mmCIF file of C-alpha atoms in Angstrom:
data_model
loop_
_atom_site.group_PDB
_atom_site.id
_atom_site.type_symbol
_atom_site.label_atom_id
_atom_site.label_comp_id
_atom_site.label_asym_id
_atom_site.label_seq_id
_atom_site.Cartn_x
_atom_site.Cartn_y
_atom_site.Cartn_z
ATOM 1 C CA MET S 4 -82.054 12.976 19.033
ATOM 2 C CA LYS S 5 -80.023 9.935 19.327
ATOM 3 C CA ASN S 6 -77.757 10.966 16.520
ATOM 4 C CA ALA S 7 -77.239 14.507 18.020
ATOM 5 C CA GLN S 8 -76.336 13.112 21.390
ATOM 6 C CA ILE S 9 -73.553 10.625 19.682
ATOM 7 C CA GLN S 10 -72.351 13.797 18.106
ATOM 8 C CA ILE S 11 -72.086 15.690 21.208
ATOM 9 C CA GLY S 12 -70.315 12.625 22.791
ATOM 10 C CA GLU S 13 -67.901 12.554 19.911
ATOM 11 C CA THR S 14 -66.984 16.116 20.003
ATOM 12 C CA ILE S 15 -66.456 15.762 23.991
ATOM 13 C CA ALA S 16 -64.119 12.680 23.664
ATOM 14 C CA VAL S 17 -62.209 14.683 20.930
ATOM 15 C CA LEU S 18 -61.744 17.836 23.146
ATOM 16 C CA PHE S 19 -60.898 15.465 25.979
ATOM 17 C CA VAL S 20 -58.089 13.785 24.040
ATOM 18 C CA PHE S 21 -57.077 17.233 22.661
ATOM 19 C CA PHE S 22 -56.666 18.694 26.253
ATOM 20 C CA ILE S 23 -54.848 15.658 27.551
ATOM 21 C CA LEU S 24 -52.307 16.106 24.799
ATOM 22 C CA ILE S 25 -51.959 19.642 25.464
ATOM 23 C CA THR S 26 -51.304 18.899 29.216
ATOM 24 C CA ILE S 27 -48.711 16.422 28.167
ATOM 25 C CA GLY S 28 -47.199 18.899 25.939
ATOM 26 C CA PHE S 29 -47.144 21.653 28.570
ATOM 27 C CA ILE S 30 -45.618 19.406 31.212
ATOM 28 C CA PHE S 31 -42.945 18.273 28.751
ATOM 29 C CA TYR S 32 -42.266 21.762 27.820
ATOM 30 C CA SER S 33 -41.833 22.964 31.277
ATOM 31 C CA LYS S 34 -39.540 20.345 32.215
ATOM 32 C CA VAL S 35 -37.281 21.225 29.309
ATOM 33 C CA ILE S 36 -37.533 25.052 30.102
ATOM 34 C CA ARG S 37 -36.736 24.086 33.788
ATOM 35 C CA SER S 38 -33.505 22.256 32.892
ATOM 36 C CA ASN S 39 -32.530 24.926 30.464
ATOM 37 C CA ILE S 40 -32.944 27.712 33.307
ATOM 38 C CA GLU S 41 -30.577 25.134 35.347
ATOM 39 C CA ILE S 42 -27.997 25.057 32.557
ATOM 40 C CA GLU S 43 -28.067 28.928 32.098
ATOM 41 C CA LYS S 44 -27.909 29.390 35.809
ATOM 42 C CA ASP S 45 -24.799 27.347 35.959
ATOM 43 C CA GLU S 46 -23.327 28.848 33.036
ATOM 44 C CA LEU S 47 -23.954 32.366 34.695
ATOM 45 C CA SER S 48 -22.341 31.193 37.922
ATOM 46 C CA GLN S 49 -19.381 30.138 35.764
ATOM 47 C CA LEU S 50 -19.032 33.597 34.237
ATOM 48 C CA GLN S 51 -19.374 35.312 37.735
ATOM 49 C CA SER S 52 -16.504 33.184 38.995
ATOM 50 C CA ILE S 53 -14.229 34.253 36.003
ATOM 51 C CA ALA S 54 -15.261 37.714 36.312
ATOM 52 C CA ALA S 55 -14.182 37.586 40.124
ATOM 53 C CA ALA S 56 -10.964 36.050 39.110
ATOM 54 C CA GLN S 57 -10.122 38.928 36.753
ATOM 55 C CA LYS S 58 -11.404 41.641 38.978
ATOM 56 C CA VAL S 59 -8.823 40.391 41.754
ATOM 57 C CA LEU S 60 -6.137 40.224 39.264
ATOM 58 C CA PHE S 61 -6.542 43.787 38.352
ATOM 59 C CA MET S 62 -7.323 45.341 41.631
ATOM 60 C CA PRO S 63 -5.191 48.557 42.173
ATOM 61 C CA GLU S 64 -5.538 47.942 45.941
ATOM 62 C CA LEU S 65 -3.515 44.720 45.400
ATOM 63 C CA GLN S 66 -1.578 45.056 42.048
ATOM 64 C CA CYS S 67 2.321 45.604 41.961
ATOM 65 C CA SER S 68 3.757 48.305 40.159
ATOM 66 C CA GLU S 69 7.232 49.515 39.266
ATOM 67 C CA GLU S 70 7.790 53.344 38.749
ATOM 68 C CA ASN S 71 4.020 53.609 37.993
ATOM 69 C CA ILE S 72 3.878 50.648 35.743
ATOM 70 C CA ILE S 73 1.686 47.867 36.443
ATOM 71 C CA VAL S 74 3.521 44.579 36.870
ATOM 72 C CA ASP S 75 1.397 41.644 35.163
ATOM 73 C CA SER S 76 0.253 38.522 37.409
ATOM 74 C CA CYS S 77 1.589 40.063 40.548
ATOM 75 C CA ILE S 78 0.366 41.063 43.908
ATOM 76 C CA ASP S 79 2.185 43.638 46.322
ATOM 77 C CA LEU S 80 2.660 41.639 49.680
ATOM 78 C CA MET S 81 2.556 44.873 51.701
ATOM 79 C CA LYS S 82 -0.858 45.856 50.170
ATOM 80 C CA LEU S 83 -2.098 42.246 50.644
ATOM 81 C CA ARG S 84 -1.173 42.236 54.205
ATOM 82 C CA ALA S 85 -2.826 45.394 55.031
ATOM 83 C CA LEU S 86 -5.948 44.533 53.173
ATOM 84 C CA SER S 87 -6.339 41.088 54.738
ATOM 85 C CA ARG S 88 -6.223 42.508 58.388
ATOM 86 C CA ASP S 89 -9.678 41.812 60.066
ATOM 87 C CA THR S 90 -10.511 45.259 60.791
ATOM 88 C CA ILE S 91 -10.033 46.635 57.038
ATOM 89 C CA ARG S 92 -11.580 43.337 55.687
ATOM 90 C CA LYS S 93 -14.856 43.926 57.539
ATOM 91 C CA GLU S 94 -14.797 47.696 56.813
ATOM 92 C CA ASN S 95 -14.641 46.920 53.031
ATOM 93 C CA GLU S 96 -17.037 43.949 53.020
ATOM 94 C CA LEU S 97 -20.009 46.241 51.789
ATOM 95 C CA HIS S 98 -17.960 47.510 48.845
ATOM 96 C CA TYR S 99 -16.491 44.228 47.862
ATOM 97 C CA TYR S 100 -19.951 42.500 48.057
ATOM 98 C CA ASP S 101 -20.813 44.552 44.796
ATOM 99 C CA LEU S 102 -17.808 43.268 43.225
ATOM 100 C CA PHE S 103 -17.453 39.563 44.260
ATOM 101 C CA GLY S 104 -21.161 38.556 45.617
ATOM 102 C CA PHE S 105 -21.260 35.287 47.415
ATOM 103 C CA SER S 106 -17.620 34.125 47.343
ATOM 104 C CA SER S 107 -14.470 33.807 49.265
ATOM 105 C CA ILE S 108 -11.007 34.983 48.130
ATOM 106 C CA GLU S 109 -7.579 33.947 49.645
ATOM 107 C CA ILE S 110 -4.100 34.078 48.670
ATOM 108 C CA THR S 111 -1.572 31.506 49.991
ATOM 109 C CA GLN S 112 2.282 31.590 49.617
ATOM 110 C CA ALA S 113 3.442 28.253 47.983
ATOM 111 C CA TYR S 114 7.167 29.139 47.607
ATOM 112 C CA PRO S 115 8.926 29.755 50.017
ATOM 113 C CA SER S 116 6.344 27.675 51.784
ATOM 114 C CA GLN S 117 4.443 29.590 54.418
ATOM 115 C CA PRO S 118 1.454 28.113 56.555
ATOM 116 C CA GLY S 119 -1.704 29.972 56.695
ATOM 117 C CA ALA S 120 -3.459 32.148 53.979
ATOM 118 C CA TYR S 121 -4.295 35.880 53.459
ATOM 119 C CA ILE S 122 -8.006 36.154 53.531
ATOM 120 C CA LEU S 123 -9.303 39.179 51.448
ATOM 121 C CA TYR S 124 -12.818 38.397 51.273
ATOM 122 C CA SER S 125 -15.450 35.906 52.712
ATOM 123 C CA LYS S 126 -19.126 35.883 52.062
ATOM 124 C CA PRO S 127 -20.022 32.181 51.948
ATOM 125 C CA LEU S 128 -23.659 31.483 50.927
ATOM 126 C CA ALA S 129 -25.408 29.532 53.648
ATOM 127 C CA GLY S 130 -27.039 26.488 51.879
ATOM 128 C CA ALA S 131 -25.305 26.735 48.663
ATOM 129 C CA ARG S 132 -26.154 24.020 46.186
ATOM 130 C CA SER S 133 -22.610 23.902 45.014
ATOM 131 C CA LYS S 134 -19.301 26.069 44.641
ATOM 132 C CA PHE S 135 -16.881 26.666 42.030
ATOM 133 C CA VAL S 136 -13.033 26.717 42.902
ATOM 134 C CA THR S 137 -10.626 28.746 40.745
ATOM 135 C CA ASN S 138 -6.914 28.542 41.581
ATOM 136 C CA ILE S 139 -4.567 30.905 39.673
ATOM 137 C CA PRO S 140 -0.908 31.035 40.349
ATOM 138 C CA MET S 141 0.452 34.617 40.811
ATOM 139 C CA GLY S 142 3.721 36.184 41.990
ATOM 140 C CA LEU S 143 4.010 37.926 45.319
ATOM 141 C CA TYR S 144 6.208 40.789 45.591
ATOM 142 C CA ASP S 145 7.950 41.675 48.699
ATOM 143 C CA ALA S 146 9.194 45.346 48.503
ATOM 144 C CA ALA S 147 10.946 44.919 51.881
ATOM 145 C CA ASP S 148 13.475 42.756 50.280
ATOM 146 C CA ARG S 149 12.848 43.055 46.710
ATOM 147 C CA THR S 150 11.948 39.359 46.229
ATOM 148 C CA ARG S 151 9.150 37.695 44.501
ATOM 149 C CA LYS S 152 7.340 34.702 46.042
ATOM 150 C CA PHE S 153 5.122 31.970 44.293
ATOM 151 C CA GLY S 154 1.600 32.460 45.385
ATOM 152 C CA ILE S 155 -1.928 31.173 44.636
ATOM 153 C CA LEU S 156 -4.962 32.880 44.495
ATOM 154 C CA LYS S 157 -8.018 30.769 45.497
ATOM 155 C CA ILE S 158 -11.504 32.052 44.692
ATOM 156 C CA GLU S 159 -14.591 30.207 45.592
ATOM 157 C CA THR S 160 -17.908 31.204 43.949
ATOM 158 C CA PHE S 161 -20.928 29.893 45.650
ATOM 159 C CA ILE S 162 -24.050 28.820 43.762
ATOM 160 C CA SER S 163 -27.554 28.975 45.258
ATOM 161 C CA MET C 1 -67.441 10.828 -0.653
ATOM 162 C CA GLU C 2 -64.173 9.009 -1.759
ATOM 163 C CA LYS C 3 -62.692 12.478 -2.639
ATOM 164 C CA LYS C 4 -63.636 13.801 0.933
ATOM 165 C CA ALA C 5 -61.867 11.028 2.529
ATOM 166 C CA GLN C 6 -58.750 11.494 0.405
ATOM 167 C CA MET C 7 -58.847 15.266 1.592
ATOM 168 C CA GLU C 8 -58.976 14.251 5.412
ATOM 169 C CA ILE C 9 -56.080 11.835 4.816
ATOM 170 C CA LEU C 10 -54.035 14.630 3.236
ATOM 171 C CA GLY C 11 -54.842 17.027 6.052
ATOM 172 C CA LEU C 12 -54.061 14.222 8.665
ATOM 173 C CA ALA C 13 -50.487 13.640 6.709
ATOM 174 C CA ILE C 14 -49.717 17.536 6.963
ATOM 175 C CA VAL C 15 -50.525 17.340 10.506
ATOM 176 C CA VAL C 16 -48.144 14.490 11.430
ATOM 177 C CA VAL C 17 -45.529 16.119 9.180
ATOM 178 C CA LEU C 18 -45.772 19.329 11.293
ATOM 179 C CA VAL C 19 -45.667 17.560 14.360
ATOM 180 C CA LEU C 20 -42.479 15.750 13.294
ATOM 181 C CA ILE C 21 -40.786 18.820 12.288
ATOM 182 C CA ALA C 22 -41.635 20.433 15.769
ATOM 183 C CA THR C 23 -40.256 17.258 17.550
ATOM 184 C CA ILE C 24 -37.256 17.356 15.569
ATOM 185 C CA PHE C 25 -36.793 21.330 16.126
ATOM 186 C CA VAL C 26 -37.270 20.624 19.880
ATOM 187 C CA VAL C 27 -34.768 17.681 20.400
ATOM 188 C CA ARG C 28 -32.088 19.526 18.087
ATOM 189 C CA PHE C 29 -31.990 23.029 19.758
ATOM 190 C CA ILE C 30 -33.554 22.269 23.277
ATOM 191 C CA LEU C 31 -32.719 18.561 24.506
ATOM 192 C CA LEU C 32 -29.334 18.236 22.688
ATOM 193 C CA LYS C 33 -28.042 21.846 23.693
ATOM 194 C CA THR C 34 -24.730 21.078 25.244
ATOM 195 C CA PRO C 35 -23.797 23.184 28.305
ATOM 196 C CA VAL C 36 -20.659 25.321 27.647
ATOM 197 C CA ASN C 37 -17.849 24.964 30.129
ATOM 198 C CA TYR C 38 -16.591 28.593 30.199
ATOM 199 C CA ARG C 39 -14.524 28.228 33.398
ATOM 200 C CA GLN C 40 -12.696 25.387 32.486
ATOM 201 C CA GLY C 41 -11.515 27.064 29.126
ATOM 202 C CA PHE C 42 -10.347 30.126 31.163
ATOM 203 C CA VAL C 43 -8.765 28.134 33.888
ATOM 204 C CA SER C 44 -6.639 25.910 31.517
ATOM 205 C CA ALA C 45 -5.764 28.912 29.317
ATOM 206 C CA GLU C 46 -4.592 30.857 32.447
ATOM 207 C CA LEU C 47 -2.931 27.987 34.488
ATOM 208 C CA ALA C 48 -0.118 26.856 32.146
ATOM 209 C CA SER C 49 0.647 30.743 31.295
ATOM 210 C CA ASN C 50 0.493 32.053 34.772
ATOM 211 C CA THR C 51 2.402 28.916 36.415
ATOM 212 C CA LEU C 52 5.270 29.378 34.073
ATOM 213 C CA ASN C 53 5.150 33.226 34.150
ATOM 214 C CA THR C 54 5.274 33.351 37.803
ATOM 215 C CA PHE C 55 7.656 30.446 38.424
ATOM 216 C CA LEU C 56 10.213 32.161 36.148
ATOM 217 C CA LYS C 57 10.057 35.658 37.872
ATOM 218 C CA THR C 58 10.241 33.786 41.395
ATOM 219 C CA THR C 59 13.274 34.706 43.516
ATOM 220 C CA ALA C 60 15.192 31.457 44.829
ATOM 221 C CA ALA C 61 15.031 31.492 48.462
ATOM 222 C CA ASP C 62 18.510 30.440 49.244
ATOM 223 C CA CYS C 63 20.490 31.395 46.136
ATOM 224 C CA SER C 64 21.933 34.780 46.302
ATOM 225 C CA LEU C 65 18.482 36.332 45.547
ATOM 226 C CA LEU C 66 18.678 34.893 41.746
ATOM 227 C CA THR C 67 15.485 34.305 39.700
ATOM 228 C CA MET C 68 14.615 31.040 38.454
ATOM 229 C CA THR C 69 15.143 32.421 34.877
ATOM 230 C CA GLU C 70 18.936 33.362 35.692
ATOM 231 C CA LEU C 71 19.235 29.681 37.334
ATOM 232 C CA LEU C 72 17.889 28.187 34.390
ATOM 233 C CA GLN C 73 20.364 30.239 32.250
ATOM 234 C CA ASP C 74 23.135 29.046 34.301
ATOM 235 C CA CYS C 75 21.984 25.415 34.167
ATOM 236 C CA ALA C 76 21.643 25.390 30.347
ATOM 237 C CA GLN C 77 25.204 27.055 30.258
ATOM 238 C CA SER C 78 28.062 26.657 32.591
ATOM 239 C CA GLU C 79 26.338 25.252 35.842
ATOM 240 C CA GLU C 80 28.716 27.309 37.874
ATOM 241 C CA LEU C 81 26.175 28.357 40.510
ATOM 242 C CA SER C 82 25.872 26.499 43.647
ATOM 243 C CA CYS C 83 22.774 27.247 45.967
ATOM 244 C CA ARG C 84 21.752 26.067 49.471
ATOM 245 C CA GLY C 85 25.074 26.511 51.375
ATOM 246 C CA ILE C 86 25.995 23.191 52.930
ATOM 247 C CA GLU C 87 23.934 21.169 50.638
ATOM 248 C CA SER C 88 25.338 22.923 47.635
ATOM 249 C CA LEU C 89 23.180 21.964 45.000
ATOM 250 C CA ASN C 90 23.881 23.011 41.193
ATOM 251 C CA SER C 91 21.522 25.197 39.462
ATOM 252 C CA CYS C 92 19.866 22.494 37.419
ATOM 253 C CA LYS C 93 19.058 20.474 40.728
ATOM 254 C CA TYR C 94 18.028 23.457 42.528
ATOM 255 C CA VAL C 95 15.434 24.414 39.889
ATOM 256 C CA ASN C 96 14.262 20.833 39.412
ATOM 257 C CA ASP C 97 13.635 20.566 43.305
ATOM 258 C CA THR C 98 11.832 23.841 43.690
ATOM 259 C CA MET C 99 9.764 23.279 40.608
ATOM 260 C CA LYS C 100 8.889 19.805 41.761
ATOM 261 C CA GLY C 101 7.836 21.256 45.225
ATOM 262 C CA ILE C 102 5.826 24.167 43.577
ATOM 263 C CA LEU C 103 3.993 21.698 41.343
ATOM 264 C CA ALA C 104 3.261 19.137 44.140
ATOM 265 C CA GLN C 105 1.428 21.905 46.044
ATOM 266 C CA THR C 106 -0.350 23.218 42.762
ATOM 267 C CA LEU C 107 -1.225 21.016 39.857
ATOM 268 C CA GLU C 108 -0.619 17.818 41.657
ATOM 269 C CA LYS C 109 -2.838 18.914 44.523
ATOM 270 C CA TRP C 110 -5.574 19.822 42.005
ATOM 271 C CA SER C 111 -5.235 16.708 40.040
ATOM 272 C CA ILE C 112 -4.204 18.222 36.835
ATOM 273 C CA LYS C 113 -1.862 16.159 34.679
ATOM 274 C CA TYR C 114 1.173 18.009 33.399
ATOM 275 C CA GLU C 115 4.701 17.801 31.875
ATOM 276 C CA PHE C 116 7.336 20.523 32.536
ATOM 277 C CA LEU C 117 10.361 20.661 30.335
ATOM 278 C CA ALA C 118 13.412 22.802 30.249
ATOM 279 C CA TYR C 119 15.548 22.220 27.240
ATOM 280 C CA VAL C 120 17.918 23.687 24.578
ATOM 281 C CA GLU C 121 17.250 20.819 22.156
ATOM 282 C CA SER C 122 14.046 19.199 22.727
ATOM 283 C CA SER C 123 15.260 15.739 22.263
ATOM 284 C CA ARG C 124 17.746 16.199 25.405
ATOM 285 C CA PRO C 125 15.822 18.247 28.091
ATOM 286 C CA LEU C 126 17.832 19.503 31.007
ATOM 287 C CA ILE C 127 14.947 19.076 33.393
ATOM 288 C CA ARG C 128 11.856 16.960 32.874
ATOM 289 C CA LEU C 129 8.855 16.588 35.444
ATOM 290 C CA SER C 130 5.343 14.990 35.074
ATOM 291 C CA ASN C 131 2.948 13.608 37.350
ATOM 292 C CA PRO C 132 4.712 10.289 39.070
ATOM 293 C CA GLU C 133 1.348 8.373 38.954
ATOM 294 C CA ASN C 134 -0.524 9.850 35.856
ATOM 295 C CA PRO C 135 1.812 10.729 33.025
ATOM 296 C CA CYS C 136 0.560 13.185 30.428
ATOM 297 C CA PRO C 137 -0.944 11.158 27.507
ATOM 298 C CA ALA C 138 -0.698 14.118 25.248
ATOM 299 C CA ASP C 139 -0.239 17.961 25.652
ATOM 300 C CA LYS C 140 -3.729 19.798 25.321
ATOM 301 C CA ARG C 141 -2.487 23.067 26.294
ATOM 302 C CA SER C 142 1.013 24.222 26.686
ATOM 303 C CA LYS C 143 2.743 27.243 27.100
ATOM 304 C CA ILE C 144 6.556 27.849 25.674
ATOM 305 C CA PHE C 145 8.702 30.740 27.345
ATOM 306 C CA PRO C 146 12.027 31.226 25.391
ATOM 307 C CA ILE C 147 15.075 32.462 27.553
ATOM 308 C CA PRO C 148 18.022 33.846 25.906
ATOM 309 C CA ILE C 149 21.252 32.214 26.813
ATOM 310 C CA LYS C 150 24.894 32.842 25.442
ATOM 311 C CA SER C 151 24.643 30.074 22.687
ATOM 312 C CA GLY C 152 21.260 30.810 21.511
ATOM 313 C CA THR C 153 17.949 30.115 23.075
ATOM 314 C CA MET C 154 16.449 27.785 25.813
ATOM 315 C CA TYR C 155 12.939 27.019 26.210
ATOM 316 C CA VAL C 156 10.862 26.219 29.378
ATOM 317 C CA LYS C 157 7.507 24.270 28.617
ATOM 318 C CA LEU C 158 4.778 23.671 30.527
ATOM 319 C CA GLY C 159 1.991 21.279 29.194
ATOM 320 C CA ILE C 160 -1.332 20.791 31.118
ATOM 321 C CA CYS C 161 -3.317 17.743 30.080
#
């Protein structure tokens, strides 16, 4: 009777240690998985930011063209002025949300220097954890006087 | 009895080896996984190329609607052109001042180290610009654009560190 009780106690002790080890392992594993998810989320946001930048660079509603041939790294100032008007921007907001998500896109003219910026899209995420800012220099073609200015495309991607 | 104990020790050793292998696997593939910075690669690749490409095609604001490429060609050849009316700058000085202003508003503002060169012979650059406080220790990503001139080819190079 006493021997059997000792054996049962032994089994219970072994099981207790086993479950403690399993719990420690599970806690460790879940922490590792959580940090991996954070890393993957960060990488995904980076890819989204790159995708948004590339989409803006190749938007037909902004691209310059000469005799129907697309000019590389160039934005048409007339198209830009039209698209950045408040009324048009608000009308297109839903359409661009599918393309850019929570981000804001603006273009500034660096040379010849001009104050202010053309805001193309603005949908900031309230309570965003952080944001990526991508700046890409590009030409601004003014068809009125056939000149090219030096512009900067700024894309801010918000991360939840 | 002795044989049974030996078998138990062997079993224990196998378990320890398996746990060690699992630990090494976890450390190698999960804990030591370095995050990939996709954006940094894309930005540095695009930045040097786009900055130079855009600059060379930019029209000078007060120099007979000439492009920076045409002004650089004049700078490498005869320096006949003069810009900005009363102040009258030659093409080399004009390109130098314009690029300096653009770089101050872009790369310097974004705290990116750079080195800009325009040359026919790399040992004697016509224009050389770099961060005033942080000179470029070594070129990491650079872009060179060749421009044809009467006597051969001149080069414009932008290095991003």
